[in-house]
mmCIF file of C-alpha atoms in Angstrom:
data_model
loop_
_atom_site.group_PDB
_atom_site.id
_atom_site.type_symbol
_atom_site.label_atom_id
_atom_site.label_comp_id
_atom_site.label_asym_id
_atom_site.label_seq_id
_atom_site.Cartn_x
_atom_site.Cartn_y
_atom_site.Cartn_z
ATOM 1 C CA MET K 16 42.908 2.464 -1.208
ATOM 2 C CA GLY K 17 39.337 2.415 0.066
ATOM 3 C CA SER K 18 37.800 3.167 -3.295
ATOM 4 C CA VAL K 19 39.822 0.350 -4.844
ATOM 5 C CA ASP K 20 38.683 -2.140 -2.178
ATOM 6 C CA ARG K 21 35.074 -1.999 -3.378
ATOM 7 C CA PHE K 22 36.087 -3.920 -6.509
ATOM 8 C CA PHE K 23 37.594 -6.722 -4.404
ATOM 9 C CA SER K 24 34.885 -7.133 -1.771
ATOM 10 C CA ALA K 25 33.954 -10.510 -0.319
ATOM 11 C CA GLY K 26 32.017 -12.566 -2.829
ATOM 12 C CA THR K 27 33.562 -10.914 -5.872
ATOM 13 C CA VAL K 28 34.692 -13.529 -8.382
ATOM 14 C CA LEU K 29 38.041 -12.376 -9.707
ATOM 15 C CA PRO K 30 39.636 -13.578 -12.936
ATOM 16 C CA THR K 31 42.493 -15.993 -12.351
ATOM 17 C CA MET K 32 45.808 -15.867 -14.131
ATOM 18 C CA PRO K 33 45.721 -18.744 -16.686
ATOM 19 C CA GLU K 34 48.436 -21.349 -16.202
ATOM 20 C CA VAL K 35 49.696 -20.852 -19.747
ATOM 21 C CA ALA K 36 50.067 -17.115 -19.088
ATOM 22 C CA ARG K 37 51.862 -17.859 -15.823
ATOM 23 C CA GLN K 38 54.377 -20.079 -17.581
ATOM 24 C CA LEU K 39 54.881 -17.476 -20.304
ATOM 25 C CA LEU K 40 55.598 -14.877 -17.627
ATOM 26 C CA ASP K 41 58.144 -17.200 -16.045
ATOM 27 C CA SER K 42 59.841 -17.530 -19.428
ATOM 28 C CA PHE K 43 60.605 -13.786 -19.396
ATOM 29 C CA GLU K 44 63.230 -14.472 -16.742
ATOM 30 C CA ASP K 45 64.733 -17.455 -18.581
ATOM 31 C CA GLU K 46 67.496 -16.331 -20.919
ATOM 32 C CA LYS K 47 67.739 -19.852 -22.323
ATOM 33 C CA VAL K 48 64.098 -20.094 -23.416
ATOM 34 C CA ASP K 49 63.716 -20.918 -27.097
ATOM 35 C CA LEU K 50 60.983 -21.193 -29.708
ATOM 36 C CA ARG K 51 60.592 -24.927 -29.173
ATOM 37 C CA GLN K 52 59.569 -24.433 -25.526
ATOM 38 C CA ILE K 53 57.052 -21.726 -26.402
ATOM 39 C CA VAL K 54 55.597 -23.893 -29.180
ATOM 40 C CA GLU K 55 55.188 -26.833 -26.802
ATOM 41 C CA LEU K 56 53.406 -24.570 -24.348
ATOM 42 C CA ALA K 57 51.055 -23.324 -27.071
ATOM 43 C CA GLU K 58 50.367 -26.883 -28.220
ATOM 44 C CA SER K 59 49.030 -27.682 -24.754
ATOM 45 C CA ASP K 60 46.007 -25.436 -25.395
ATOM 46 C CA GLN K 61 43.966 -26.203 -28.512
ATOM 47 C CA SER K 62 42.143 -22.864 -28.470
ATOM 48 C CA LEU K 63 45.367 -20.847 -28.288
ATOM 49 C CA SER K 64 46.897 -22.958 -31.053
ATOM 50 C CA ALA K 65 43.942 -22.266 -33.337
ATOM 51 C CA LYS K 66 44.206 -18.517 -32.774
ATOM 52 C CA ILE K 67 47.926 -18.443 -33.550
ATOM 53 C CA LEU K 68 47.411 -20.419 -36.756
ATOM 54 C CA LYS K 69 44.577 -18.103 -37.774
ATOM 55 C CA LEU K 70 46.839 -15.094 -37.274
ATOM 56 C CA SER K 71 49.746 -16.691 -39.111
ATOM 57 C CA ASN K 72 47.556 -17.209 -42.160
ATOM 58 C CA SER K 73 46.125 -13.676 -42.064
ATOM 59 C CA ALA K 74 46.740 -11.047 -44.726
ATOM 60 C CA HIS K 75 49.004 -9.202 -42.281
ATOM 61 C CA TYR K 76 51.800 -11.732 -42.874
ATOM 62 C CA GLY K 77 51.056 -12.356 -46.551
ATOM 63 C CA VAL K 78 52.483 -15.869 -46.650
ATOM 64 C CA ALA K 79 52.357 -17.601 -50.023
ATOM 65 C CA CYS K 80 51.530 -21.036 -48.608
ATOM 66 C CA ASN K 81 49.282 -22.234 -45.808
ATOM 67 C CA VAL K 82 50.781 -22.288 -42.303
ATOM 68 C CA SER K 83 49.487 -25.626 -41.036
ATOM 69 C CA ASN K 84 51.203 -26.123 -37.685
ATOM 70 C CA LEU K 85 52.605 -24.178 -34.762
ATOM 71 C CA ARG K 86 56.214 -24.892 -35.630
ATOM 72 C CA GLN K 87 55.786 -23.182 -38.978
ATOM 73 C CA ALA K 88 53.947 -20.332 -37.262
ATOM 74 C CA ALA K 89 56.764 -19.948 -34.738
ATOM 75 C CA VAL K 90 59.367 -19.539 -37.480
ATOM 76 C CA LEU K 91 57.172 -16.934 -39.172
ATOM 77 C CA LEU K 92 56.370 -14.960 -36.018
ATOM 78 C CA GLY K 93 59.575 -15.231 -34.010
ATOM 79 C CA LEU K 94 59.934 -15.741 -30.265
ATOM 80 C CA GLU K 95 58.884 -12.311 -29.003
ATOM 81 C CA THR K 96 55.789 -11.952 -31.190
ATOM 82 C CA LEU K 97 54.657 -15.536 -30.603
ATOM 83 C CA ARG K 98 55.019 -15.203 -26.844
ATOM 84 C CA ASN K 99 53.196 -11.863 -26.696
ATOM 85 C CA LEU K 100 50.337 -13.131 -28.861
ATOM 86 C CA LEU K 101 49.956 -16.252 -26.718
ATOM 87 C CA LEU K 102 50.042 -14.203 -23.538
ATOM 88 C CA SER K 103 47.417 -11.797 -24.872
ATOM 89 C CA ALA K 104 45.104 -14.583 -25.997
ATOM 90 C CA ALA K 105 45.402 -16.403 -22.665
ATOM 91 C CA VAL K 106 44.668 -13.291 -20.598
ATOM 92 C CA ILE K 107 41.757 -12.210 -22.794
ATOM 93 C CA SER K 108 40.149 -15.614 -22.271
ATOM 94 C CA ALA K 109 40.425 -15.203 -18.477
ATOM 95 C CA PHE K 110 38.225 -12.109 -18.275
ATOM 96 C CA PRO K 111 34.424 -12.228 -18.443
ATOM 97 C CA ARG K 112 32.435 -10.139 -20.879
ATOM 98 C CA ALA K 113 31.423 -6.911 -19.160
ATOM 99 C CA SER K 114 27.921 -5.576 -19.709
ATOM 100 C CA GLY K 115 27.774 -2.579 -22.034
ATOM 101 C CA PHE K 116 31.441 -2.975 -23.015
ATOM 102 C CA ASP K 117 32.581 -3.199 -26.625
ATOM 103 C CA ARG K 118 34.842 -6.182 -26.005
ATOM 104 C CA VAL K 119 36.823 -6.067 -29.243
ATOM 105 C CA ARG K 120 37.349 -2.313 -29.027
ATOM 106 C CA PHE K 121 38.496 -2.647 -25.411
ATOM 107 C CA TRP K 122 41.066 -5.347 -26.124
ATOM 108 C CA ARG K 123 42.184 -3.544 -29.271
ATOM 109 C CA HIS K 124 43.101 -0.599 -27.044
ATOM 110 C CA CYS K 125 44.886 -2.933 -24.598
ATOM 111 C CA ILE K 126 46.924 -4.545 -27.379
ATOM 112 C CA ALA K 127 47.803 -1.109 -28.767
ATOM 113 C CA THR K 128 48.901 0.077 -25.318
ATOM 114 C CA GLY K 129 51.119 -2.987 -25.078
ATOM 115 C CA GLY K 130 52.561 -2.250 -28.505
ATOM 116 C CA TYR K 131 53.265 1.394 -27.727
ATOM 117 C CA SER K 132 54.799 0.360 -24.399
ATOM 118 C CA ARG K 133 57.113 -2.082 -26.141
ATOM 119 C CA TRP K 134 58.113 0.594 -28.687
ATOM 120 C CA LEU K 135 58.827 3.197 -26.016
ATOM 121 C CA GLY K 136 60.520 0.640 -23.789
ATOM 122 C CA ARG K 137 62.989 -0.242 -26.519
ATOM 123 C CA ARG K 138 63.782 3.427 -27.080
ATOM 124 C CA LEU K 139 64.332 4.021 -23.371
ATOM 125 C CA GLY K 140 66.301 0.850 -22.634
ATOM 126 C CA PHE K 141 63.526 -1.047 -20.835
ATOM 127 C CA ASP K 142 62.837 -4.748 -21.357
ATOM 128 C CA SER K 143 60.407 -4.914 -24.279
ATOM 129 C CA ASP K 144 58.600 -8.083 -23.136
ATOM 130 C CA SER K 145 57.854 -6.646 -19.701
ATOM 131 C CA ALA K 146 56.819 -3.348 -21.268
ATOM 132 C CA TYR K 147 54.362 -5.117 -23.583
ATOM 133 C CA LEU K 148 52.878 -7.122 -20.711
ATOM 134 C CA ALA K 149 52.443 -4.034 -18.547
ATOM 135 C CA GLY K 150 50.857 -2.013 -21.315
ATOM 136 C CA PHE K 151 48.538 -4.832 -22.293
ATOM 137 C CA LEU K 152 47.343 -5.320 -18.700
ATOM 138 C CA LEU K 153 47.095 -1.640 -17.757
ATOM 139 C CA ARG K 154 43.371 -1.333 -18.427
ATOM 140 C CA ALA K 155 42.437 -4.755 -17.041
ATOM 141 C CA GLY K 156 41.167 -3.197 -13.817
ATOM 142 C CA GLN K 157 38.501 -1.365 -15.766
ATOM 143 C CA ILE K 158 36.725 -4.655 -16.419
ATOM 144 C CA LEU K 159 36.328 -5.106 -12.650
ATOM 145 C CA MET K 160 35.088 -1.528 -12.396
ATOM 146 C CA ALA K 161 32.567 -2.125 -15.182
ATOM 147 C CA ALA K 162 31.274 -5.267 -13.475
ATOM 148 C CA GLU K 163 30.576 -3.286 -10.285
ATOM 149 C CA LEU K 164 29.574 0.088 -11.795
ATOM 150 C CA PRO K 165 28.522 -0.527 -15.406
ATOM 151 C CA HIS K 166 26.551 2.688 -15.887
ATOM 152 C CA MET K 167 29.244 4.832 -14.286
ATOM 153 C CA VAL K 168 31.982 3.316 -16.442
ATOM 154 C CA ALA K 169 29.835 3.815 -19.554
ATOM 155 C CA ALA K 170 29.355 7.480 -18.607
ATOM 156 C CA ILE K 171 33.102 7.874 -18.094
ATOM 157 C CA GLU K 172 33.833 6.379 -21.496
ATOM 158 C CA ALA K 173 31.385 8.826 -23.089
ATOM 159 C CA GLU K 174 33.392 11.714 -21.609
ATOM 160 C CA CYS K 175 36.717 10.477 -22.968
ATOM 161 C CA VAL K 176 36.632 12.563 -26.127
ATOM 162 C CA ARG K 177 40.361 13.307 -26.253
ATOM 163 C CA PRO K 178 43.478 11.296 -25.396
ATOM 164 C CA GLY K 179 44.587 11.024 -21.786
ATOM 165 C CA LEU K 180 41.284 11.838 -20.074
ATOM 166 C CA ARG K 181 40.170 8.444 -18.762
ATOM 167 C CA MET K 182 42.211 8.268 -15.552
ATOM 168 C CA SER K 183 41.338 11.791 -14.380
ATOM 169 C CA VAL K 184 37.620 11.353 -15.131
ATOM 170 C CA GLU K 185 37.600 8.048 -13.229
ATOM 171 C CA ARG K 186 39.213 9.682 -10.208
ATOM 172 C CA GLN K 187 36.644 12.487 -10.263
ATOM 173 C CA LYS K 188 33.647 10.170 -10.504
ATOM 174 C CA ILE K 189 34.766 7.037 -8.639
ATOM 175 C CA GLY K 190 37.648 8.133 -6.437
ATOM 176 C CA CYS K 191 40.225 5.867 -8.076
ATOM 177 C CA CYS K 192 41.298 4.971 -11.594
ATOM 178 C CA HIS K 193 41.728 1.736 -13.492
ATOM 179 C CA PRO K 194 45.553 1.412 -13.151
ATOM 180 C CA GLN K 195 45.116 1.405 -9.365
ATOM 181 C CA VAL K 196 42.577 -1.405 -9.639
ATOM 182 C CA THR K 197 44.908 -3.231 -12.012
ATOM 183 C CA ALA K 198 47.719 -2.826 -9.458
ATOM 184 C CA GLU K 199 45.637 -4.562 -6.797
ATOM 185 C CA LEU K 200 44.677 -7.349 -9.203
ATOM 186 C CA ALA K 201 48.353 -7.745 -10.133
ATOM 187 C CA ARG K 202 49.217 -7.990 -6.433
ATOM 188 C CA ARG K 203 46.683 -10.770 -5.980
ATOM 189 C CA TRP K 204 48.086 -12.476 -9.061
ATOM 190 C CA THR K 205 51.543 -12.228 -7.422
ATOM 191 C CA LEU K 206 53.017 -10.433 -10.404
ATOM 192 C CA PRO K 207 56.461 -8.842 -9.936
ATOM 193 C CA GLN K 208 56.507 -5.866 -7.565
ATOM 194 C CA PRO K 209 58.018 -3.428 -10.118
ATOM 195 C CA LEU K 210 55.035 -4.156 -12.370
ATOM 196 C CA ILE K 211 52.576 -3.503 -9.536
ATOM 197 C CA GLU K 212 54.310 -0.219 -8.683
ATOM 198 C CA ALA K 213 54.258 0.834 -12.336
ATOM 199 C CA PHE K 214 50.495 0.324 -12.490
ATOM 200 C CA ARG K 215 50.062 2.227 -9.227
ATOM 201 C CA HIS K 216 52.093 5.213 -10.438
ATOM 202 C CA ALA K 217 50.996 5.300 -14.090
ATOM 203 C CA PRO K 218 48.432 8.093 -13.437
ATOM 204 C CA ALA K 219 51.193 10.419 -12.150
ATOM 205 C CA PRO K 220 54.610 8.956 -13.006
ATOM 206 C CA LEU K 221 56.607 12.053 -12.098
ATOM 207 C CA GLN K 222 55.351 11.811 -8.525
ATOM 208 C CA ALA K 223 56.665 8.277 -8.018
ATOM 209 C CA GLN K 224 59.477 7.947 -5.484
ATOM 210 C CA PRO K 225 61.698 6.439 -6.698
ATOM 211 C CA PHE K 226 60.939 7.291 -10.300
ATOM 212 C CA SER K 227 59.415 4.399 -12.263
ATOM 213 C CA LEU K 228 60.446 4.364 -15.905
ATOM 214 C CA LEU K 229 57.795 1.748 -16.624
ATOM 215 C CA ALA K 230 55.051 3.930 -15.086
ATOM 216 C CA ALA K 231 56.141 6.766 -17.392
ATOM 217 C CA VAL K 232 56.085 4.434 -20.397
ATOM 218 C CA LEU K 233 52.577 3.257 -19.471
ATOM 219 C CA SER K 234 51.281 6.803 -19.130
ATOM 220 C CA LEU K 235 52.492 7.762 -22.603
ATOM 221 C CA ALA K 236 51.487 4.454 -24.204
ATOM 222 C CA ALA K 237 47.928 4.820 -22.896
ATOM 223 C CA THR K 238 47.743 8.316 -24.378
ATOM 224 C CA ALA K 239 48.947 7.052 -27.758
ATOM 225 C CA ALA K 240 46.409 4.207 -27.686
ATOM 226 C CA ASP K 241 43.627 6.638 -26.743
ATOM 227 C CA ALA K 242 44.452 8.705 -29.820
ATOM 228 C CA GLY K 243 44.382 5.680 -32.098
ATOM 229 C CA ASP K 244 41.081 4.547 -30.627
ATOM 230 C CA LEU K 245 39.595 8.008 -31.243
ATOM 231 C CA GLY K 246 40.928 8.141 -34.787
ATOM 232 C CA THR K 247 43.403 10.952 -34.153
ATOM 233 C CA PRO K 248 47.204 10.885 -34.733
ATOM 234 C CA SER K 249 49.049 9.127 -31.928
ATOM 235 C CA ALA K 250 52.179 11.169 -32.611
ATOM 236 C CA THR K 251 50.277 14.413 -32.036
ATOM 237 C CA ALA K 252 48.850 13.103 -28.751
ATOM 238 C CA LEU K 253 52.326 12.120 -27.557
ATOM 239 C CA CYS K 254 53.819 15.478 -28.491
ATOM 240 C CA GLU K 255 51.025 17.183 -26.530
ATOM 241 C CA ALA K 256 51.540 15.005 -23.425
ATOM 242 C CA ASP K 257 53.014 16.394 -20.200
ATOM 243 C CA PRO K 258 56.089 18.345 -21.400
ATOM 244 C CA ARG K 259 57.841 17.684 -18.082
ATOM 245 C CA LEU K 260 57.539 13.941 -18.626
ATOM 246 C CA LEU K 261 58.748 14.144 -22.233
ATOM 247 C CA ALA K 262 61.706 16.255 -21.140
ATOM 248 C CA HIS K 263 62.524 13.861 -18.298
ATOM 249 C CA LEU K 264 62.585 10.969 -20.771
ATOM 250 C CA ARG K 265 64.354 13.034 -23.451
ATOM 251 C CA LEU K 266 61.713 12.213 -26.025
ATOM 252 C CA GLU K 267 61.758 14.832 -28.751
ATOM 253 C CA ASP K 268 58.803 15.762 -30.962
ATOM 254 C CA GLY K 269 60.727 15.059 -34.138
ATOM 255 C CA TRP K 270 61.612 11.516 -33.096
ATOM 256 C CA LEU K 271 58.056 10.789 -31.943
ATOM 257 C CA GLN K 272 56.547 12.103 -35.169
ATOM 258 C CA ALA K 273 58.940 10.086 -37.318
ATOM 259 C CA ASN K 274 58.842 6.788 -35.464
ATOM 260 C CA VAL K 275 55.496 6.237 -33.735
ATOM 261 C CA PRO K 276 53.832 2.983 -34.952
ATOM 262 C CA SER K 277 50.345 3.238 -36.393
ATOM 263 C CA TYR K 278 47.404 2.039 -34.310
ATOM 264 C CA THR K 279 46.359 -0.294 -37.123
ATOM 265 C CA SER K 280 49.767 -1.964 -37.364
ATOM 266 C CA LEU K 281 49.709 -2.736 -33.639
ATOM 267 C CA THR K 282 46.162 -4.096 -33.476
ATOM 268 C CA TYR K 283 45.913 -6.420 -36.491
ATOM 269 C CA SER K 284 45.672 -9.427 -34.138
ATOM 270 C CA VAL K 285 42.680 -8.407 -32.045
ATOM 271 C CA ASP K 286 39.876 -10.123 -33.984
ATOM 272 C CA ALA K 287 41.657 -13.480 -33.940
ATOM 273 C CA LEU K 288 42.647 -13.165 -30.269
ATOM 274 C CA CYS K 289 39.073 -12.328 -29.236
ATOM 275 C CA SER K 290 37.532 -15.108 -31.293
ATOM 276 C CA PRO K 291 36.183 -18.239 -29.546
ATOM 277 C CA GLY K 292 39.122 -20.224 -30.929
#
């Protein structure tokens, strides 16, 4: 834990969980939540509202007429997509710009990891909203690492020339990896304990006692997102992941090859979410 502590030393200004994001997280546990409540929450933040409307009118959705208000956007997007987009936009706005970081590329990878986590979570019977949140936040700790050690993080990124390398290179050079830093940030944000444990065990999910299905999902989702970021097939990267983990989860190559979402389809929203609003 000592190497993680350096990123939380006295005087460090940590990002705070936005209130909108906090309320969206609370809605995960509310089976009675409906679109109207999520729309009202979005309407409380003008910047978030503008981003959702921008996305709703994008070519991705191909609507014939202009979407002019959040209620129309909510019908178009649906509850799960609207909530995940709002959550992503709120969290992105909470983090400072890190020196030497390609901000849009970074958050594109985060959104893709969330998307792959949701996809795998559905296949494996895990709550898709929680899986998206965990995948989206997994790399958040790297922003704190980059603020403290910008040149080291840049050097690590330069070495990540194939999927799945980042965590091991970070451990070699820094003594900890970004999911461990994210776990500590999540603890300080008082996020649910299973989420914190999943971050903590994502680098080596098979070693977790008890086994964490979410940690396993995060490990594979990060590998798939790495591949997409590098311009290589995500399905190939998944099929070449730890065979013990794939066997444990009963994920077969044929199913992965046939069903893996494309990186582009998962990350269409990033430019709008990263915009000033």
